[in-house]
Coordinates of C-alpha atoms and ligand atoms in Angstrom, one line a residue:
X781 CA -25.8 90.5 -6.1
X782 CA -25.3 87.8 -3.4
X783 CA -24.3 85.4 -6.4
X784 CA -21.7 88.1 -7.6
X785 CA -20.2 88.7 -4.2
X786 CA -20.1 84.6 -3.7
X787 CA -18.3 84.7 -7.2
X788 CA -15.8 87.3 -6.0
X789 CA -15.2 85.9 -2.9
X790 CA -14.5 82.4 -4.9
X791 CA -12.0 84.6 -7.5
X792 CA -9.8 85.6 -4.0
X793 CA -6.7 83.3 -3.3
X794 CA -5.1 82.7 -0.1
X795 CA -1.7 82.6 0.1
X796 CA -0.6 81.3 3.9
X797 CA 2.6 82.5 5.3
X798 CA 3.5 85.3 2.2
X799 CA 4.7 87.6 2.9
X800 CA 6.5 86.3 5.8
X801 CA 5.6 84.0 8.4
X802 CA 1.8 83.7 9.9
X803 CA 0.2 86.2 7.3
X804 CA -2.4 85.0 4.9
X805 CA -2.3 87.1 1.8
X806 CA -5.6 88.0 0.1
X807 CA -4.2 87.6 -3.8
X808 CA -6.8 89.6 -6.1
X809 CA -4.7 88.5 -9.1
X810 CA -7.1 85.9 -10.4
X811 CA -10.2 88.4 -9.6
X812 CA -8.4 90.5 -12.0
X813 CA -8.0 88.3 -14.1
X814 CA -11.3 87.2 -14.8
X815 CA -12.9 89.7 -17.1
X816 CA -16.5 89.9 -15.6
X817 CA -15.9 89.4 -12.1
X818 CA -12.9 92.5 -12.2
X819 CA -15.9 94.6 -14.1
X820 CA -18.6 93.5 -11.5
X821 CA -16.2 94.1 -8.2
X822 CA -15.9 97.8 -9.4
X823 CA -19.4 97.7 -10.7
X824 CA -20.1 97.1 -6.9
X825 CA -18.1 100.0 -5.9
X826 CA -19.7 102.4 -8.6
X827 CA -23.1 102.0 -7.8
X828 CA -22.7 103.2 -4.2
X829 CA -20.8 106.0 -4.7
X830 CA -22.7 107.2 -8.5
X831 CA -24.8 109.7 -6.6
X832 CA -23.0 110.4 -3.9
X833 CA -21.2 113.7 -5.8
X834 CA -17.6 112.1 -6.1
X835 CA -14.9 114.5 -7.0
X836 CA -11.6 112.5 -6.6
X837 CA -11.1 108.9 -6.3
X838 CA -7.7 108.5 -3.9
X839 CA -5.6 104.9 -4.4
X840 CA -3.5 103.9 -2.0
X841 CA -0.2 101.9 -3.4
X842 CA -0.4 99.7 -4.9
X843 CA -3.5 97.9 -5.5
X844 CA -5.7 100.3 -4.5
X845 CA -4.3 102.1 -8.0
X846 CA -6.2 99.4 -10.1
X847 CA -9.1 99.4 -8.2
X848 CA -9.2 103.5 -7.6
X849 CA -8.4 104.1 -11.1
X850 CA -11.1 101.8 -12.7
X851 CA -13.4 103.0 -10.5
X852 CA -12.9 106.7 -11.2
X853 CA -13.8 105.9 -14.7
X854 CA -16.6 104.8 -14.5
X855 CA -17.8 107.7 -11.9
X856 CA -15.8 110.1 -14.6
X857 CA -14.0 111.5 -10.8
X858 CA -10.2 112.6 -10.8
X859 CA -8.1 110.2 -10.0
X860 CA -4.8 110.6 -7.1
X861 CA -2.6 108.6 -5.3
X862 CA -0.5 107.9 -2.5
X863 CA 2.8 106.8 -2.5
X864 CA 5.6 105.3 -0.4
X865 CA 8.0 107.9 0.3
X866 CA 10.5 108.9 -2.3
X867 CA 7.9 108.2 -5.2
X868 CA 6.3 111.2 -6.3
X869 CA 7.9 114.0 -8.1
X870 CA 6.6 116.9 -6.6
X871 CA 6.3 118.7 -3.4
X872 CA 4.3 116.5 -0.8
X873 CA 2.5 116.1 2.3
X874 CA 3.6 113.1 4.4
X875 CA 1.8 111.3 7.2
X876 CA 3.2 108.4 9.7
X877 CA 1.6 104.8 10.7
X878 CA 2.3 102.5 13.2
X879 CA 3.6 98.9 11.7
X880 CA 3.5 95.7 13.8
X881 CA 7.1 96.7 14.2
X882 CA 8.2 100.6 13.8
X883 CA 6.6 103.1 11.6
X884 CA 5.9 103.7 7.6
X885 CA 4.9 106.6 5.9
X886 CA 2.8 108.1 3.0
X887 CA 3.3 111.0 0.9
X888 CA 0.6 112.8 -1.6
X889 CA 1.1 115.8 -3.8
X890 CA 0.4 119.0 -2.1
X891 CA -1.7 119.8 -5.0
X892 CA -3.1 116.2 -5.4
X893 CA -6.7 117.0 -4.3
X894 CA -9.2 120.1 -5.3
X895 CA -10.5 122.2 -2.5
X896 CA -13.4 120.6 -0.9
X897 CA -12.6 117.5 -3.3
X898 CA -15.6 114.9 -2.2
X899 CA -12.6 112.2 -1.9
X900 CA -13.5 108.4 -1.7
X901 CA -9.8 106.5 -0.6
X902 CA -9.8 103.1 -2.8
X903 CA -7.9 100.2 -1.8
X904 CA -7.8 96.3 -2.4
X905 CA -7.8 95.3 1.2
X906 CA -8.0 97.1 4.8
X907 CA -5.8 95.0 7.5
X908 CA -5.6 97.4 10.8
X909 CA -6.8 100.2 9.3
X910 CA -3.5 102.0 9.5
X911 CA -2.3 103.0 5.8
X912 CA -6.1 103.6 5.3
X913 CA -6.0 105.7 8.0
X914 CA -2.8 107.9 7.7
X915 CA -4.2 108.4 4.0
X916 CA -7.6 110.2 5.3
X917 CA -5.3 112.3 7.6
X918 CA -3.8 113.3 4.4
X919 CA -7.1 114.1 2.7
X920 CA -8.2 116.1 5.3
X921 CA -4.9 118.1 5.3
X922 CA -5.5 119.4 1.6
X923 CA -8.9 120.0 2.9
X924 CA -11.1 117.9 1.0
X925 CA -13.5 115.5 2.5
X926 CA -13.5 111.9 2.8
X927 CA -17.0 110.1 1.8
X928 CA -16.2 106.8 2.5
X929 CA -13.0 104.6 2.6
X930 CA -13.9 101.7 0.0
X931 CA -12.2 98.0 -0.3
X932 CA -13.2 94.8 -1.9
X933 CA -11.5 93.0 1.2
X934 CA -11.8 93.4 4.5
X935 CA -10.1 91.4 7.4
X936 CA -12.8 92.2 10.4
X937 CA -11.0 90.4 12.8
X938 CA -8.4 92.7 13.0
X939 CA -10.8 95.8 13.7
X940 CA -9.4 98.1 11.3
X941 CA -12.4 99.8 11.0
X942 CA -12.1 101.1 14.5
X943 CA -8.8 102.2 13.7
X944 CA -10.9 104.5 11.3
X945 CA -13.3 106.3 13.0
X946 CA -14.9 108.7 12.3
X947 CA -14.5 108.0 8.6
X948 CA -16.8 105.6 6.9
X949 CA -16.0 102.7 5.8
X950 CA -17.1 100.1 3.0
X951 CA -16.5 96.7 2.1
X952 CA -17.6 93.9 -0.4
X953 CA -16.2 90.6 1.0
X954 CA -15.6 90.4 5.0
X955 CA -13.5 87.8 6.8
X956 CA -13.8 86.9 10.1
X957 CA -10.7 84.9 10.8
X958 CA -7.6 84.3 8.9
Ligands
AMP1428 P1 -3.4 97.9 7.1 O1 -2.7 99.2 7.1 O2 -3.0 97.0 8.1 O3 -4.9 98.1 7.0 O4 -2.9 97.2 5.7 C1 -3.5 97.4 4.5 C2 -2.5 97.4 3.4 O5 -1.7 96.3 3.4 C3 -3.3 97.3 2.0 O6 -2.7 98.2 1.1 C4 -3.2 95.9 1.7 O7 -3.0 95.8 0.3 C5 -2.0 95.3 2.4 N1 -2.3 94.1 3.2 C6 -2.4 93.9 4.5 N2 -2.7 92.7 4.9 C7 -2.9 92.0 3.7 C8 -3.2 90.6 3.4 N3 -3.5 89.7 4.4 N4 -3.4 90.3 2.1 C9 -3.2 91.2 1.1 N5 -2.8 92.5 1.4 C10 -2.6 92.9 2.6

C-alpha cells in the first residue's frame, strides 16, 4: 500500500505557475495515463467506501467525473454530478463559493440524488475546501447524506479540510507546501 501510494504520488506532475501566476497545478494526466496506477488510485478509494452502504457517488467538474465515475463502478453506486452553471439540462439547485477573488457557483439536478442517497462527493484534488464544500451543501439540500468527501490530492497547507467541517474528509496523497 505504501509502495502504491509512493507510485501515485511519483505519477502526479507539477505544473508551476498554470493556471496563472504563483499556482502549482497537480496534473493527474500521466496518473491516468498509466493503466495500473489509474486502476490502483480508485482501487484505493473502493476499498474504504465497499462496506460503507454507498448509494450515489457525486463528481464535482471536471475531474472529479473520472475519478467519481470509475469509482462508482466498481462500488456498482449511481453516479451524479455537479456542474458549472448553465451546464445541465434540467431544473437545478445552485449553491455559491467564495473565490480568491469574487464568487462561483455550482448547480445539480433537483432530482440528481435518491432520498437519503448515502452520497460520497469525488474529486481529483481539494485546494480550500470551497467547491467541495458548496457541493455537500447541495447534497444535503436534496436530503441525502454525505459519508465522506474523497480526493486523491490534497493540498494541507491550505486547510481546506477545515473549510469542511463537519463532513469527513479523505485523502490518498497529502502535500504540505506548494
Ligand atoms: P478548492 O475549491 O479551492 O478546494 O479547489 C478545488 C478545485 O479546484 C478542484 O476541482 C481542483 O480540481 C481544482 N484545483 C484547485 N487547485 C488546484 C491545483 N493546485 N492543481 C490542480 N487542480 C486544482
Amino acid at each position: 500500500m505504501k509502495n502504491d501510494i509512493t507510485s501515485i504520488r511519483h505519477a502526479i506532475r507539477d505544473i508551476p505557475n498554470f493556471p496563472k501566476p504563483g499556482i502549482v497545478f497537480k496534473d493527474i494526466t500521466p496518473l491516468l495515463g498509466n493503466g495500473a496506477l489509474f486502476a490502483k488510485t480508485i482501487d484505493i478509494l473502493a476499498d474504504r467506501y465497499r462496506e460503507q452502504k454507498v448509494d450515489t457517488i457525486l463528481g464535482i467538474e471536471s475531474r472529479g467525473f473520472i475519478v467519481g465515475s470509475a469509482l462508482a463502478y466498481k462500488l456498482k453506486a449511481g453516479f451524479c454530478v455537479v456542474r458549472k452553471p448553465g451546464k445541465l439540462p434540467y431544473d437545478t439547485h445552485s449553491a455559491s463559493y467564495e473565490l480568491e477573488y469574487g464568487t462561483d457557483s455550482l448547480e445539480i439536478h433537483i432530482d440528481a440524488i435518491p432520498k437519503n442517497a448515502r452520497v460520497v462527493i469525488a474529486d481529483d484534488l481539494i485546494a480550500t475546501g470551497g467547491t467541495a464544500a458548496a457541493t455537500a451543501q447541495l447534497v444535503s439540500k436534496l436530503g441525502g447524506t454525505v459519508v465522506e468527501c474523497a480526493f486523491v490530492i490534497e493540498l494541507s497547507f491550505l486547510q481546506g479540510r477545515e473549510k469542511l467541517q463537519p463532513y469527513s474528509v479523505f485523502s490518498i496523497l497529502q502535500y504540505d507546501s506548494e
